Tab-separated table of C-alpha atoms and ligand atoms in Angstrom:
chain	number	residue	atom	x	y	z
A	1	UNK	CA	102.092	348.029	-81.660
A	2	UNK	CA	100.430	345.298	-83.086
A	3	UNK	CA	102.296	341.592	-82.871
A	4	UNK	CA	103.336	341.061	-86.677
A	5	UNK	CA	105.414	344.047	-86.115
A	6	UNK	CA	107.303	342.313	-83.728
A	7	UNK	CA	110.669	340.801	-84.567
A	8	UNK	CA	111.064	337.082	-84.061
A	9	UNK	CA	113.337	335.000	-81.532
A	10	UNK	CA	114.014	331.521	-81.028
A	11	UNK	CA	115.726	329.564	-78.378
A	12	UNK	CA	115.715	325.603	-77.445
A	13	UNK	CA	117.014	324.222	-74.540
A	14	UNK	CA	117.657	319.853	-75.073
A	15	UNK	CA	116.063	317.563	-73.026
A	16	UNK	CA	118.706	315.337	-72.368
A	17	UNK	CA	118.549	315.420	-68.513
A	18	UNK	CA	117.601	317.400	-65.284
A	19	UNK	CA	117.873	320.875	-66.418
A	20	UNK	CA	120.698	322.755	-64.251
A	21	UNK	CA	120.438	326.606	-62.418
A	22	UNK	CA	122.995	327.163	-65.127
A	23	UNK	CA	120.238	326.297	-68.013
A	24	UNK	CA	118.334	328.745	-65.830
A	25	UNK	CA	120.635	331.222	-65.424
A	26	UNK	CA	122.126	331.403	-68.411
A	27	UNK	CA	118.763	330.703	-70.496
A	28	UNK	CA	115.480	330.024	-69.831
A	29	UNK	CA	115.087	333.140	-66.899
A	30	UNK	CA	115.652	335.247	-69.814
A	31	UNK	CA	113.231	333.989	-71.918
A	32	UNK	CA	110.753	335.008	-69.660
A	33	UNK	CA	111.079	338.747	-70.400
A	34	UNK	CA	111.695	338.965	-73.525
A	35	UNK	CA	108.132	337.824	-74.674
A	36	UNK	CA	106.599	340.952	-74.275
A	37	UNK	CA	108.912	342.187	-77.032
A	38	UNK	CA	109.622	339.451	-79.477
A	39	UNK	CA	107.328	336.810	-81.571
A	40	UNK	CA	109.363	333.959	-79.418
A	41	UNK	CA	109.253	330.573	-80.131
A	42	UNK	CA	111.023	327.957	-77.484
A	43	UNK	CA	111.422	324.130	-78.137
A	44	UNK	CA	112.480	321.113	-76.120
A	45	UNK	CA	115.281	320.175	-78.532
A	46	UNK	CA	114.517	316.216	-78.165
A	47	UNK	CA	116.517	315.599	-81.900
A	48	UNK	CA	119.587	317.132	-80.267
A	49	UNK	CA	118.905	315.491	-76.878
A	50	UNK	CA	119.861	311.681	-79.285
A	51	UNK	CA	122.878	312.745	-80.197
A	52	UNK	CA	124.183	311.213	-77.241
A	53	UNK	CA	122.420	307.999	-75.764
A	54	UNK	CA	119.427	308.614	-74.528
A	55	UNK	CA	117.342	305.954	-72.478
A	56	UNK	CA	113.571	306.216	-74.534
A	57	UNK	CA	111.501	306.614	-71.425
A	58	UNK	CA	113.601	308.913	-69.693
A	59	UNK	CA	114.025	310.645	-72.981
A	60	UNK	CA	109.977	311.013	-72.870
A	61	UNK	CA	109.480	311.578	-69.311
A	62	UNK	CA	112.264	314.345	-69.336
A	63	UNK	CA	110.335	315.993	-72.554
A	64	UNK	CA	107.762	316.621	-70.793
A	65	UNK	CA	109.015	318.187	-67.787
A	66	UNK	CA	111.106	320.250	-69.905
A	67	UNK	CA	107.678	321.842	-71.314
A	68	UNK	CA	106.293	322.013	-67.786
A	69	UNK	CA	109.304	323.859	-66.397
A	70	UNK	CA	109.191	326.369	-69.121
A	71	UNK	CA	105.457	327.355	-68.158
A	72	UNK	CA	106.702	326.809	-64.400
A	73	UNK	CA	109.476	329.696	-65.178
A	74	UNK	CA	107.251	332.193	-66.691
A	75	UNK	CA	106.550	331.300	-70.207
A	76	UNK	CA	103.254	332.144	-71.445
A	77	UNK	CA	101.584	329.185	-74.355
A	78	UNK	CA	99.121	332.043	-74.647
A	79	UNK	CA	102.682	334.603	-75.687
A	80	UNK	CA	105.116	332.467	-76.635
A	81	UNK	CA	104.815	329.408	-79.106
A	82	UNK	CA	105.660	326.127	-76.848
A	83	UNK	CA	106.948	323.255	-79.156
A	84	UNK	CA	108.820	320.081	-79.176
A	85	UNK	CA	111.299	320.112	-82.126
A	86	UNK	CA	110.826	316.004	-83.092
A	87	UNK	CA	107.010	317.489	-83.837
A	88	UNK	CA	107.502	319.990	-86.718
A	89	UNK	CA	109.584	317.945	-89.278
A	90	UNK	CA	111.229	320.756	-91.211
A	91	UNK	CA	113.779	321.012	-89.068
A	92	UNK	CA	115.428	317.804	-90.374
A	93	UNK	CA	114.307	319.186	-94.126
A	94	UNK	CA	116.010	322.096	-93.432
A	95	UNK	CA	119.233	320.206	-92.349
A	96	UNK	CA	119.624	317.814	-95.273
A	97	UNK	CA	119.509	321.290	-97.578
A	98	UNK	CA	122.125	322.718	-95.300
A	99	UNK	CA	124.147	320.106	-95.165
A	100	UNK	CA	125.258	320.391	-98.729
A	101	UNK	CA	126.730	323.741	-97.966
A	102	UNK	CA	128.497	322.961	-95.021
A	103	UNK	CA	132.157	321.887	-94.699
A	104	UNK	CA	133.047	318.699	-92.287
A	105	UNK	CA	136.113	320.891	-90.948
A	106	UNK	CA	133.726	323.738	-89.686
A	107	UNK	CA	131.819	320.731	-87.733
A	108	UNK	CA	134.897	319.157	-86.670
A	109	UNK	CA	136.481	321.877	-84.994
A	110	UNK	CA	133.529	322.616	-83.279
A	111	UNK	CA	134.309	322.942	-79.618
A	112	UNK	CA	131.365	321.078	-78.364
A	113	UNK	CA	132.161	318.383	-80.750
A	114	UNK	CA	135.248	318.121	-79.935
A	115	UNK	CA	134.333	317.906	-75.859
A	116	UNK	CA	131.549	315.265	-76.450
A	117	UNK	CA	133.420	313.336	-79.215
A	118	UNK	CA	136.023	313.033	-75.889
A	119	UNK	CA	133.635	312.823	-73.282
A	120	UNK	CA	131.458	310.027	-75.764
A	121	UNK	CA	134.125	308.232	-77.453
A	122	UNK	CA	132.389	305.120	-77.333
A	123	UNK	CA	129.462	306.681	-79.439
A	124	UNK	CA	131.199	309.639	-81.764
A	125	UNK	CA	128.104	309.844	-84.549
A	126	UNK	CA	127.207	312.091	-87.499
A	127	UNK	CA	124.361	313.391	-85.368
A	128	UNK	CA	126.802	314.741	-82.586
A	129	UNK	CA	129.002	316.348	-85.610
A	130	UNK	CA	125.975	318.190	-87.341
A	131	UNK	CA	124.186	319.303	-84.540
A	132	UNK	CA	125.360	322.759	-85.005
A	133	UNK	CA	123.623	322.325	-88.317
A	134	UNK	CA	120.101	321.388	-87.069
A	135	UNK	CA	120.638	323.851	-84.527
A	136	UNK	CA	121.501	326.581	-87.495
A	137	UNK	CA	117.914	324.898	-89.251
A	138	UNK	CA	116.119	325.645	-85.745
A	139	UNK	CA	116.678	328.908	-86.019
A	140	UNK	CA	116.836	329.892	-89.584
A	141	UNK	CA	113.165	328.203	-90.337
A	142	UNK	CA	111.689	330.840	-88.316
A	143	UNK	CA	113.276	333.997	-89.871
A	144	UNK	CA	114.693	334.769	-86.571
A	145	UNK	CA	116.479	337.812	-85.311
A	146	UNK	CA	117.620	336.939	-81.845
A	147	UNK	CA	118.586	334.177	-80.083
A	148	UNK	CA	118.887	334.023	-76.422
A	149	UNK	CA	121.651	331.535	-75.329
A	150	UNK	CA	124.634	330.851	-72.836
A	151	UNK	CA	127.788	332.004	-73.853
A	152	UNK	CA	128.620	327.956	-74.460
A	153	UNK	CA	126.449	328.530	-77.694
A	154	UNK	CA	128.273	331.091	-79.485
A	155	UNK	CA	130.071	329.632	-81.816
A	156	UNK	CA	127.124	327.382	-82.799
A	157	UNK	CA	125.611	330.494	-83.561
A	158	UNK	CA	128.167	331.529	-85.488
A	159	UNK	CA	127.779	329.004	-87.965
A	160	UNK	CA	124.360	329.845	-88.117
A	161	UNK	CA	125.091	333.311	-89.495
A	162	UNK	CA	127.450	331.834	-91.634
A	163	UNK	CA	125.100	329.249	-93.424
A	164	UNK	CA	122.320	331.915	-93.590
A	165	UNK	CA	124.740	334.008	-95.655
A	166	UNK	CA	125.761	331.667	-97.655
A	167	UNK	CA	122.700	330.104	-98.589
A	168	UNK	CA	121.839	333.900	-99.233
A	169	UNK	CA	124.666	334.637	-101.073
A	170	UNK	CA	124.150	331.187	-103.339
A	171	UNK	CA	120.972	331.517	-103.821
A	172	UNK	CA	119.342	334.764	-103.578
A	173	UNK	CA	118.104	336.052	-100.400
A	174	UNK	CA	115.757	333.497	-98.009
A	175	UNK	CA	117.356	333.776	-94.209
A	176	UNK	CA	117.557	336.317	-91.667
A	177	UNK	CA	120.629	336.461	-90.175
A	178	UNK	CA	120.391	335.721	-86.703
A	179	UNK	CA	122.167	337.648	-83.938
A	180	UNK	CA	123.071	336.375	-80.870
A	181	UNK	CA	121.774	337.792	-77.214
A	182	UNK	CA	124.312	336.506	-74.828
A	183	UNK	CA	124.139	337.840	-71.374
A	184	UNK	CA	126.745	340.565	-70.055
A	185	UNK	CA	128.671	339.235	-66.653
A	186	UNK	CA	129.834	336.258	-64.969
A	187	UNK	CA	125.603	335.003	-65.542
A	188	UNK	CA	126.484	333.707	-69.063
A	189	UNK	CA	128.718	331.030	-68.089
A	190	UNK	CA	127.849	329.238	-64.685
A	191	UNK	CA	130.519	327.276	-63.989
A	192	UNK	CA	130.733	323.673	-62.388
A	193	UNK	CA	130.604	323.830	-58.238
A	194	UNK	CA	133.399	321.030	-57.920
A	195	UNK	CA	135.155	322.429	-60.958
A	196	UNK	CA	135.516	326.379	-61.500
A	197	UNK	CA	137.392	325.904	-64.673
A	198	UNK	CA	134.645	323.872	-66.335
A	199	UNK	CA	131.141	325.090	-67.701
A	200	UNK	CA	127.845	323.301	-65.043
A	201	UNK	CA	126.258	320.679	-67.058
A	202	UNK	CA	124.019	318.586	-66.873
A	203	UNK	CA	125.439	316.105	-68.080
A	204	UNK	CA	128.371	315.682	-65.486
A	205	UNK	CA	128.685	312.883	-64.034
A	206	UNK	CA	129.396	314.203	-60.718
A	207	UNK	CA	125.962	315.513	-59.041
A	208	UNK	CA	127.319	317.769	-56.794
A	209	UNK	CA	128.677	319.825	-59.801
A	210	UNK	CA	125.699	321.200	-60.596
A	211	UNK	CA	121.958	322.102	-58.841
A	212	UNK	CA	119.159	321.036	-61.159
A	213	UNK	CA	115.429	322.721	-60.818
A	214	UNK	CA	114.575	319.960	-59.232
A	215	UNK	CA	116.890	319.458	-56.571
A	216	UNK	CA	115.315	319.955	-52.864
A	217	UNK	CA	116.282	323.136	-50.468
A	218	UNK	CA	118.778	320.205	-48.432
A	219	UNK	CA	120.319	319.152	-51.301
A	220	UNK	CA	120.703	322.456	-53.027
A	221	UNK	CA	122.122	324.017	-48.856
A	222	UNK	CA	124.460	320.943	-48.942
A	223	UNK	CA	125.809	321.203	-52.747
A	224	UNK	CA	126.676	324.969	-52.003
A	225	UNK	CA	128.510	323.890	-48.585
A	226	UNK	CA	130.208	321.249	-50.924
A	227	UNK	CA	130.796	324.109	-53.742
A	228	UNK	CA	134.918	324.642	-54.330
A	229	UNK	CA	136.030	327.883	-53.349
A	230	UNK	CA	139.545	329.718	-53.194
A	231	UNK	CA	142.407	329.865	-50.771
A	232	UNK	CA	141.552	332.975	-48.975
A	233	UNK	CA	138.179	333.729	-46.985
A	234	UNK	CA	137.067	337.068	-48.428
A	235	UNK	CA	133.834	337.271	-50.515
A	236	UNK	CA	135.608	338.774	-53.497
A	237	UNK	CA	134.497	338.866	-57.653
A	238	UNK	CA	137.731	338.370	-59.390
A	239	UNK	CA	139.524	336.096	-61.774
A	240	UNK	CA	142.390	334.226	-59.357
A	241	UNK	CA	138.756	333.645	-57.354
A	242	UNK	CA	137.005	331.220	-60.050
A	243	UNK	CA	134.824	329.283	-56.947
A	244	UNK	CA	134.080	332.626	-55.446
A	245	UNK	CA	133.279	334.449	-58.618
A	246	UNK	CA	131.083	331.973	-59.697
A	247	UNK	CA	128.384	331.728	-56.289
A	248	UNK	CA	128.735	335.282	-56.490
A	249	UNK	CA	127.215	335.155	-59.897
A	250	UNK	CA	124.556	332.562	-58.857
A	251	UNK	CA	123.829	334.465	-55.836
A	252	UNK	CA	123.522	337.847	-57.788
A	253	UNK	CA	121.153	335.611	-60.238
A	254	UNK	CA	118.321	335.008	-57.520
A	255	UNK	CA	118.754	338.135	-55.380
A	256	UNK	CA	119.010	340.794	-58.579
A	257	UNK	CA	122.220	341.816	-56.476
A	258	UNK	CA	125.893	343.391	-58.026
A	259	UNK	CA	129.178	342.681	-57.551
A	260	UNK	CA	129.869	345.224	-55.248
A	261	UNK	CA	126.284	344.771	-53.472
A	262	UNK	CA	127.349	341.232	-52.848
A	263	UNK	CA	130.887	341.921	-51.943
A	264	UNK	CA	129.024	344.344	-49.877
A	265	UNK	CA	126.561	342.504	-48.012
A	266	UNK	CA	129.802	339.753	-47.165
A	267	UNK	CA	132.119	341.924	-46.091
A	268	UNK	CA	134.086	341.011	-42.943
A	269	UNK	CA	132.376	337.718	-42.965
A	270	UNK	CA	133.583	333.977	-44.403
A	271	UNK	CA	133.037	332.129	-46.901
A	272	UNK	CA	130.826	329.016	-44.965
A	273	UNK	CA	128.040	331.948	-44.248
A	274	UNK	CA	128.411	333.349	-47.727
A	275	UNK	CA	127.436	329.810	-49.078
A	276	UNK	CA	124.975	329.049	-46.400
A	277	UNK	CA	123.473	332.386	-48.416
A	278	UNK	CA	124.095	331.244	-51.704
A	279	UNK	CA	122.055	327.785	-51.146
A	280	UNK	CA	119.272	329.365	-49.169
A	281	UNK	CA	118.540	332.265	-52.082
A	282	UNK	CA	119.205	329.289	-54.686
A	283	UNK	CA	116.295	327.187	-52.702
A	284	UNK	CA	114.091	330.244	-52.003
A	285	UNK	CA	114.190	331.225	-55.642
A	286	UNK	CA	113.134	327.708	-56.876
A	287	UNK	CA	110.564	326.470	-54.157
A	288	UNK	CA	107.651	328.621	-56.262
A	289	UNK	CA	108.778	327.132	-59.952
A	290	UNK	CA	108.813	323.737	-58.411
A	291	UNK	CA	105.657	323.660	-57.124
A	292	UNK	CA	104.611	325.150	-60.078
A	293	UNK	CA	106.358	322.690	-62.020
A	294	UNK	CA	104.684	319.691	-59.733
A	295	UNK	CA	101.272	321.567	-60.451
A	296	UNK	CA	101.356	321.448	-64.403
A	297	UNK	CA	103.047	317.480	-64.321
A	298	UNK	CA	99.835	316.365	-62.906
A	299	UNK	CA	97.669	317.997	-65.669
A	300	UNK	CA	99.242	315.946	-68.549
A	301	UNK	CA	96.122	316.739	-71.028
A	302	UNK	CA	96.684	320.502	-70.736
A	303	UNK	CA	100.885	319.872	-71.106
A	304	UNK	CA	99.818	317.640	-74.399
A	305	UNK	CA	97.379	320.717	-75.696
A	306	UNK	CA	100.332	323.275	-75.200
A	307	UNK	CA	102.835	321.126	-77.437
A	308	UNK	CA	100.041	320.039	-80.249
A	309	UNK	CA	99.082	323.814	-80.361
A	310	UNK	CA	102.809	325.225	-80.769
A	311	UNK	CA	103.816	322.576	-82.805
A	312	UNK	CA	100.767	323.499	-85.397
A	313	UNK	CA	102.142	326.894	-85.275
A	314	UNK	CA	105.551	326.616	-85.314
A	315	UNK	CA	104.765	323.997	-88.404
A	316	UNK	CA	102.876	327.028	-90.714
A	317	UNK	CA	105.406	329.299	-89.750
A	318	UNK	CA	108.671	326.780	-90.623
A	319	UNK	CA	106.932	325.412	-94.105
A	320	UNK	CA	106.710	329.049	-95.339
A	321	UNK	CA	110.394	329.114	-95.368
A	322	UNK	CA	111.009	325.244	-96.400
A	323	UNK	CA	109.004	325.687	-99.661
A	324	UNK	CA	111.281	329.239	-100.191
A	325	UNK	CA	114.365	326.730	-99.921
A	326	UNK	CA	112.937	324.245	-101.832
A	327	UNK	CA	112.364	326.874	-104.733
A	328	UNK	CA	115.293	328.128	-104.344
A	329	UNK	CA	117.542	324.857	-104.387
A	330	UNK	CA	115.245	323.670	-107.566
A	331	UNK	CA	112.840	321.403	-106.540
A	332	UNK	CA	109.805	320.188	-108.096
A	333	UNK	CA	106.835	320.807	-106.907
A	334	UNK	CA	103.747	320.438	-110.014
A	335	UNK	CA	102.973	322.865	-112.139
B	401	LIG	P1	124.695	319.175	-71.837
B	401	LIG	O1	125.408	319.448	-70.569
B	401	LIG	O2	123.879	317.927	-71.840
B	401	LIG	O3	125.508	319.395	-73.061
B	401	LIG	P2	123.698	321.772	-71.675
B	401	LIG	O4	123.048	322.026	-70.388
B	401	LIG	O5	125.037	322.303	-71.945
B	401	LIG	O6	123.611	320.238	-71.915
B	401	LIG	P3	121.444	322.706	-73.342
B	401	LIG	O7	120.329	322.017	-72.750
B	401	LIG	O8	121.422	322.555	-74.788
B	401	LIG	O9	122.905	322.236	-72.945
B	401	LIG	O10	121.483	324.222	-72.918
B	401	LIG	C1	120.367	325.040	-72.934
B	401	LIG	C2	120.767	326.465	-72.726
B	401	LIG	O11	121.440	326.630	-71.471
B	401	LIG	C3	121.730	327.015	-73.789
B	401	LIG	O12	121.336	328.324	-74.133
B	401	LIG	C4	123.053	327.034	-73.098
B	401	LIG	O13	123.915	328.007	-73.626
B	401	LIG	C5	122.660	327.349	-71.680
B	401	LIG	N1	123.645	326.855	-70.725
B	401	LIG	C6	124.038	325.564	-70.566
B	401	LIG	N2	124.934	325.456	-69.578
B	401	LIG	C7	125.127	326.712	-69.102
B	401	LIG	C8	125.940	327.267	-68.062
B	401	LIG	N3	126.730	326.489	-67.339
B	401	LIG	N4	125.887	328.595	-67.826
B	401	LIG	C9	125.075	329.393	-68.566
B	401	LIG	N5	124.272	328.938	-69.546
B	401	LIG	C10	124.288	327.621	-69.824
B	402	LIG	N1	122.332	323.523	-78.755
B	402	LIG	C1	121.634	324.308	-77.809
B	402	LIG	C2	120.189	323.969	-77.701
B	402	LIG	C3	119.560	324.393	-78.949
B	402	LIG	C4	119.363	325.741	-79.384
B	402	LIG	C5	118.762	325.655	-80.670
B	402	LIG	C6	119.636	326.984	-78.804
B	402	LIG	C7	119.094	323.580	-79.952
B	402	LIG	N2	118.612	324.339	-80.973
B	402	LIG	C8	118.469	326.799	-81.392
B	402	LIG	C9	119.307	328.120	-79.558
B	402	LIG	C10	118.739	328.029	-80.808
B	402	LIG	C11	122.332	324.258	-76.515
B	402	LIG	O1	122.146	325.140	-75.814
B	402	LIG	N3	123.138	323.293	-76.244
């Protein structure tokens, strides 16, 4: 079938630090396969990343290795349209427009806002309130159908639906309404290694909560030895086992194992080799997308040529639906 057919997906990942296994997990592996049957379009969401401080070089640096770790994972420039979101301005155009039908108590009860606001009190913004909306203009510029995320992101999404309706509704039809494509399984939630109860991210400030892409097959063997586990010693999936559910997961994530082949596998035997395991699949897994990784940082003029082609595309394809919501809202544009 020829590509227009195809129905279009967007996802962005923010590159507001060293991107975790749980980015992976949850994210960016599955962006990889769903290429072949989707128009996909992936940014590095650099005007989310701002929403809490960023340091301007790191900010840059961490741009582009975000763009080299997608290629590194499996994305294809030559499939998939490769952008950074600060390059295609509509998606602050689109924002202001949504903003005016947007209520402050759908942002403020946002979850995520409400966790940051805490976590960031020192620096509690507009731009940390309405990311949901830029995030909802992300996705709603490209007429999108799907959007692969972590389960974190689901009530972000949410409002997307919700604003593309009631633009829609306002204003005569201009958005698809975007579903969500949230994995099945303890995968879409990867959970902090010295915390069960709380979500890994990237942003902790402990490092041995979470195991970035980058992190080295010692350091990943060490954090899993580290990782907090249960009172018992059986290799067991289940919900009074949050520590043991969750390297099951991970471990599941790099060997394409079950549950039960896991449980399996583990049986009769304790938890220290079961995370010996974990860490060693963890580091196998990685070694080939961080050399990969290494590879494409050296060859800065082809990373530059990816991002200035995407962003030309992902440009044509967002004005076509800014001018529609220009129209629509009443805007002047010459006779
Ligand atoms: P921060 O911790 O700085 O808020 P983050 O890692 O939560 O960042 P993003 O970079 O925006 O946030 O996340 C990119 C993608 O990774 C999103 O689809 C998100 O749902 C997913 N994701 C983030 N953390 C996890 C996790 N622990 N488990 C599964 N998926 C995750
Ligand atoms: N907020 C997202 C990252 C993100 C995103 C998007 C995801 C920004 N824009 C559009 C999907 C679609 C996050 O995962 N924290």
């Amino acid at each position: 079938m020829e590509g227009t057919e195809k129905k279009i997906l967007f996802s962005a990942v923010q590159p507001s630090g060293a991107v975790t296994i749980g980015n992976y997990i949850g994210a960016i592996r599955n962006f990889v396969g769903l290429q072949e049957d989707y128009n996909c379009f992936y940014a590095v969401a650099d005007l989310h990343a701002i929403t809490v401080k960023q340091e301007a070089a790191v900010l840059r640096k961490n741009t582009l290795s975000l763009m080299a770790l997608f290629i590194a994972c499996g994305i294809d420039p030559a499939k998939s349209i490769l952008f950074v979101q600060s390059h295609v301005p509509a998606h602050c155009e689109l924002t202001w427009v949504l903003n005016t039908i947007t209520y402050p108590g759908e942002l403020s009860r946002m979850t995520q806002f409400k966790d940051k606001s805490a976590k960031h009190a020192e620096n509690v913004n507009m731009g940390l309130m309405d990311y949901p909306v830029l995030m909802a203009s992300d996705i709603l510029l490209y007429q999108t159908a799907l959007v692969p995320v972590g389960a974190d992101q689901k009530q972000h999404l949410e409002l997307s639906r919700d604003l593309a309706m009631r633009f829609n509704n306002r204003y005569g039809q201009t958005f698809e309404v975007p579903e969500p494509y949230i994995l099945k399984g303890n995968g879409a939630r990867i959970m902090s290694l010295a915390d069960p109860s709380r979500k890994m991210s990237k942003s902790d400030e402990n490092p041995n909560a979470f195991i970035t892409m980058t992190d080295d097959r010692d350091t990943i063997i060490r954090k899993c030895k580290r990782a907090v586990t249960d009172s018992g010693n059986e290799v067991r999936c289940s919900e009074d086992k949050p520590g043991v559910s969750n390297l099951i997961a991970i471990y599941n994530a790099f060997t394409g194992n079950t549950n039960e082949q896991t449980e399996r596998e583990f049986e009769g035997k304790g938890y220290g080799d079961f995370k010996l395991a974990v860490g060693e699949a963890v580091a196998d897994a990685l070694a080939p997308i961080q050399s990969e990784q290494a590879r494409l940082l050296k060859d800065k003029a082809y990373l530059d040529s990816v991002m200035k082609e995407g962003a030309g595309k992902a440009f044509r394809a967002a004005r076509r639906t800014l001018s529609k919501v220009y129209r629509k809202v009443g805007f002047y544009s010459g006779e």
